[in-house]
Amino acid sequence: MIGHSNFNYSESWRKLPWKKFQISLFRLQKRVYQAVQVGDKRKARSLQKLILKSRAARFLAIRKVTQLNTGKKTAGVDGKAKLTFKERFEIEPILQKYTNNWCHQKLREIPIPKKNGSTRKLKIPTMVDRCWQCLALYALEPAHEATFHAQSFGFRTGRSAHDAQKQVYHNLNSKANGINKEILELDIEKCFDRINHSIIMNSLIAPRGLKLQGKRILNCQWVRNSGQTVAPRNSNPAIIYYQPFNDITI
């Protein structure tokens, strides 16, 4: 990294070859997807390691977290948000050095009011931790996209509630599967608060090191507004990017 005091970080950030980075990452992700499709999980895990080592993936993860995501204005326990261009560049060598042995900082607890009058406690990681999580997402997502149901729309890239609505519309059409139809709506109460983390981690298609770091995330302590540090029983970090289960299946 260039350390000149007069170095124009903003211009250098804009001049990074973002399209080449996206193409490079997509090629690796496509190979991971294809390897899982044919059942070669060993090859998929090797390719996931390449993604975690990829310079392109690191910069794209930093860009997504610090520039594109709406959560870029929300700080973690370190109080850092809206990172400068210089600070964005400084994250990249940190990710490169510690990707395979990442230790998460504590989470910041924020109470969010719900419609029924209760509150939902979100656990917010620091910006740097979010960048690592996004990098992990790039490795995990294509492997599990290959295993998801075709009509599953929750927490998936390129899919939205509009796709689910379209599928419902076609299924409710009188010409589809007869005239009589029934709609079943289910909501699992406090699903992510009570879900068994061991089952999630055992079903994860990932290198051993990435699984270990995933467990570290789930065991992070968090800090309340009062300053009190709380040890987790079943933590649910709010900005963990990967969700192993899809909740909308038509």
XYZ file of C-alpha atoms in Angstrom:
250
model
C 0.000 0.000 0.000
C 1.262 3.481 -0.839
C 1.840 5.604 2.245
C 2.316 9.080 0.780
C 0.710 11.843 2.803
C -0.516 13.494 -0.402
C -1.721 10.261 -1.975
C -5.180 10.641 -3.535
C -7.042 7.692 -2.023
C -10.426 8.642 -3.455
C -9.113 8.714 -7.018
C -7.248 5.445 -6.554
C -10.393 3.825 -5.152
C -12.416 4.893 -8.173
C -9.721 3.676 -10.575
C -9.652 0.143 -9.188
C -10.695 -2.360 -11.907
C -14.087 -3.166 -10.420
C -15.442 -4.899 -13.529
C -12.379 -7.153 -13.718
C -12.763 -7.914 -10.016
C -16.408 -8.902 -10.549
C -15.571 -11.112 -13.532
C -12.726 -12.798 -11.644
C -14.898 -13.489 -8.609
C -17.839 -14.701 -10.717
C -15.623 -17.234 -12.506
C -14.478 -18.736 -9.214
C -18.014 -18.770 -7.823
C -19.306 -20.456 -10.967
C -16.703 -23.208 -10.562
C -17.748 -23.700 -6.927
C -21.395 -23.956 -8.008
C -20.585 -26.496 -10.725
C -18.423 -28.585 -8.386
C -21.235 -28.879 -5.821
C -23.752 -29.671 -8.572
C -21.743 -32.753 -9.603
C -21.119 -33.735 -5.972
C -17.402 -32.861 -5.843
C -17.365 -31.078 -2.478
C -13.622 -31.525 -2.073
C -12.999 -29.459 -5.203
C -15.614 -26.934 -4.075
C -13.822 -26.416 -0.767
C -10.511 -25.915 -2.579
C -12.110 -23.287 -4.802
C -13.637 -21.601 -1.764
C -10.135 -21.215 -0.355
C -9.113 -19.475 -3.583
C -12.001 -17.040 -3.176
C -10.926 -16.240 0.371
C -7.400 -15.519 -0.927
C -8.613 -13.489 -3.899
C -7.627 -9.802 -3.994
C -10.663 -9.126 -6.160
C -12.997 -10.696 -3.597
C -11.417 -8.704 -0.765
C -11.892 -5.352 -2.476
C -15.434 -6.212 -3.589
C -16.315 -7.196 -0.011
C -14.940 -3.910 1.331
C -16.811 -1.958 -1.348
C -20.084 -3.724 -0.621
C -19.913 -3.116 3.133
C -18.461 0.409 3.230
C -20.011 1.905 0.104
C -23.019 0.006 -1.255
C -24.833 -1.354 1.812
C -27.363 0.802 3.633
C -25.822 -0.373 6.912
C -22.611 1.521 6.155
C -23.815 4.298 8.499
C -24.243 1.924 11.456
C -21.222 1.562 13.711
C -20.152 -1.404 15.800
C -18.508 -1.329 19.232
C -15.516 0.583 17.836
C -17.760 3.478 16.809
C -16.505 3.475 13.209
C -18.930 4.117 10.344
C -18.793 5.936 6.998
C -15.172 4.934 6.420
C -12.901 7.198 4.423
C -11.209 5.972 1.248
C -7.935 5.615 3.141
C -9.604 3.484 5.816
C -11.113 1.273 3.111
C -7.678 0.620 1.636
C -6.311 -0.161 5.108
C -8.833 -2.979 5.569
C -7.579 -4.932 2.533
C -4.153 -5.984 3.953
C -5.868 -6.878 7.246
C -8.235 -9.236 5.421
C -5.320 -10.682 3.464
C -3.268 -11.389 6.590
C -5.970 -12.692 8.919
C -8.599 -14.225 6.611
C -7.798 -17.763 7.734
C -7.564 -16.876 11.416
C -10.132 -14.142 11.897
C -11.096 -13.167 15.447
C -14.297 -11.153 15.712
C -14.648 -8.184 17.991
C -17.595 -7.872 20.342
C -21.001 -7.036 18.918
C -22.990 -3.889 19.633
C -26.549 -4.561 20.827
C -29.271 -2.289 19.444
C -32.946 -2.643 20.510
C -35.364 -2.387 17.564
C -39.097 -1.859 18.338
C -41.538 -4.369 16.819
C -45.167 -3.873 15.770
C -46.486 -5.829 18.765
C -44.792 -3.458 21.215
C -41.848 -5.710 22.077
C -38.261 -5.121 21.016
C -35.878 -7.118 18.881
C -32.229 -7.081 19.920
C -29.888 -6.771 16.953
C -26.185 -7.512 17.354
C -24.074 -5.277 15.101
C -20.501 -6.269 14.140
C -17.787 -3.726 13.410
C -17.183 -2.593 9.825
C -14.024 -4.703 9.540
C -15.830 -7.800 10.787
C -18.617 -7.160 8.290
C -16.038 -7.024 5.489
C -14.731 -10.436 6.523
C -18.284 -11.794 6.719
C -18.977 -10.520 3.216
C -15.793 -12.202 1.979
C -16.971 -15.432 3.616
C -20.339 -14.971 1.905
C -18.659 -14.895 -1.504
C -17.175 -18.320 -0.750
C -20.273 -19.861 0.862
C -23.081 -18.576 -1.333
C -22.371 -20.377 -4.647
C -21.869 -23.721 -2.889
C -25.297 -23.565 -1.276
C -27.079 -22.012 -4.240
C -26.424 -25.331 -5.967
C -28.381 -27.180 -3.257
C -31.362 -24.846 -2.721
C -34.856 -25.580 -4.024
C -35.784 -23.906 -7.312
C -38.844 -22.276 -5.700
C -37.040 -20.995 -2.600
C -36.796 -17.197 -2.579
C -35.616 -16.120 0.884
C -32.144 -14.609 1.410
C -30.966 -15.389 -2.125
C -29.064 -13.172 -4.521
C -31.112 -12.126 -7.536
C -34.412 -13.178 -5.930
C -37.007 -11.138 -4.091
C -40.553 -11.071 -2.760
C -41.688 -10.169 -6.277
C -40.507 -13.580 -7.512
C -42.472 -15.278 -4.733
C -45.571 -13.231 -5.621
C -45.244 -14.241 -9.251
C -45.027 -17.916 -8.297
C -48.081 -17.594 -6.040
C -50.016 -15.889 -8.838
C -49.268 -18.701 -11.286
C -50.146 -21.394 -8.743
C -53.442 -19.711 -7.817
C -54.471 -19.456 -11.439
C -57.584 -21.553 -12.074
C -55.795 -23.342 -14.921
C -53.033 -24.575 -12.590
C -53.646 -27.777 -10.629
C -57.429 -27.440 -10.446
C -59.785 -24.797 -9.089
C -59.672 -25.528 -5.347
C -56.559 -24.097 -3.689
C -55.321 -23.631 -0.131
C -52.670 -21.260 1.217
C -50.693 -22.228 4.310
C -48.740 -19.475 6.086
C -46.239 -20.431 8.780
C -44.046 -18.365 11.065
C -41.488 -20.048 13.314
C -41.384 -18.006 16.517
C -37.884 -16.680 17.336
C -36.409 -19.015 14.741
C -32.930 -17.488 14.554
C -32.771 -17.046 18.341
C -33.460 -20.705 19.041
C -32.088 -22.511 16.008
C -29.530 -25.258 16.627
C -26.156 -23.870 15.584
C -24.536 -27.315 15.506
C -26.917 -28.495 12.794
C -26.208 -25.375 10.735
C -22.441 -25.746 10.999
C -22.548 -29.477 10.213
C -24.567 -28.810 7.043
C -22.217 -26.047 5.874
C -20.198 -26.705 2.708
C -16.972 -24.938 3.615
C -13.293 -25.520 4.475
C -12.619 -26.482 8.083
C -11.046 -23.099 8.864
C -14.102 -21.215 7.631
C -16.392 -23.402 9.723
C -14.266 -22.696 12.796
C -14.518 -18.962 12.232
C -18.274 -19.297 11.734
C -18.489 -20.838 15.202
C -16.498 -17.913 16.576
C -19.087 -15.513 15.152
C -21.923 -17.401 16.817
C -20.079 -17.291 20.143
C -19.270 -13.567 20.082
C -19.970 -11.527 23.193
C -21.979 -8.321 22.801
C -22.072 -4.961 24.505
C -25.305 -3.278 25.593
C -25.891 0.475 25.542
C -25.175 0.528 29.274
C -21.676 -0.807 28.571
C -22.398 -4.230 30.040
C -20.745 -7.157 28.230
C -22.956 -10.213 27.778
C -21.832 -13.757 26.983
C -23.958 -15.451 24.303
C -26.332 -18.326 24.849
C -27.538 -18.334 21.252
C -26.254 -15.206 19.562
C -27.813 -13.824 16.385
C -25.483 -11.245 14.771
C -27.629 -8.919 12.682
C -25.324 -8.461 9.732
C -24.064 -11.973 9.193
C -24.561 -12.106 5.473
C -25.099 -15.813 4.988
C -28.301 -17.536 6.050
C -28.084 -21.352 5.497
C -31.864 -21.829 5.417
C -34.382 -20.270 3.043
C -37.727 -19.295 4.515
C -39.949 -18.787 1.474
C -40.710 -21.858 -0.599
C -43.629 -21.952 -3.018
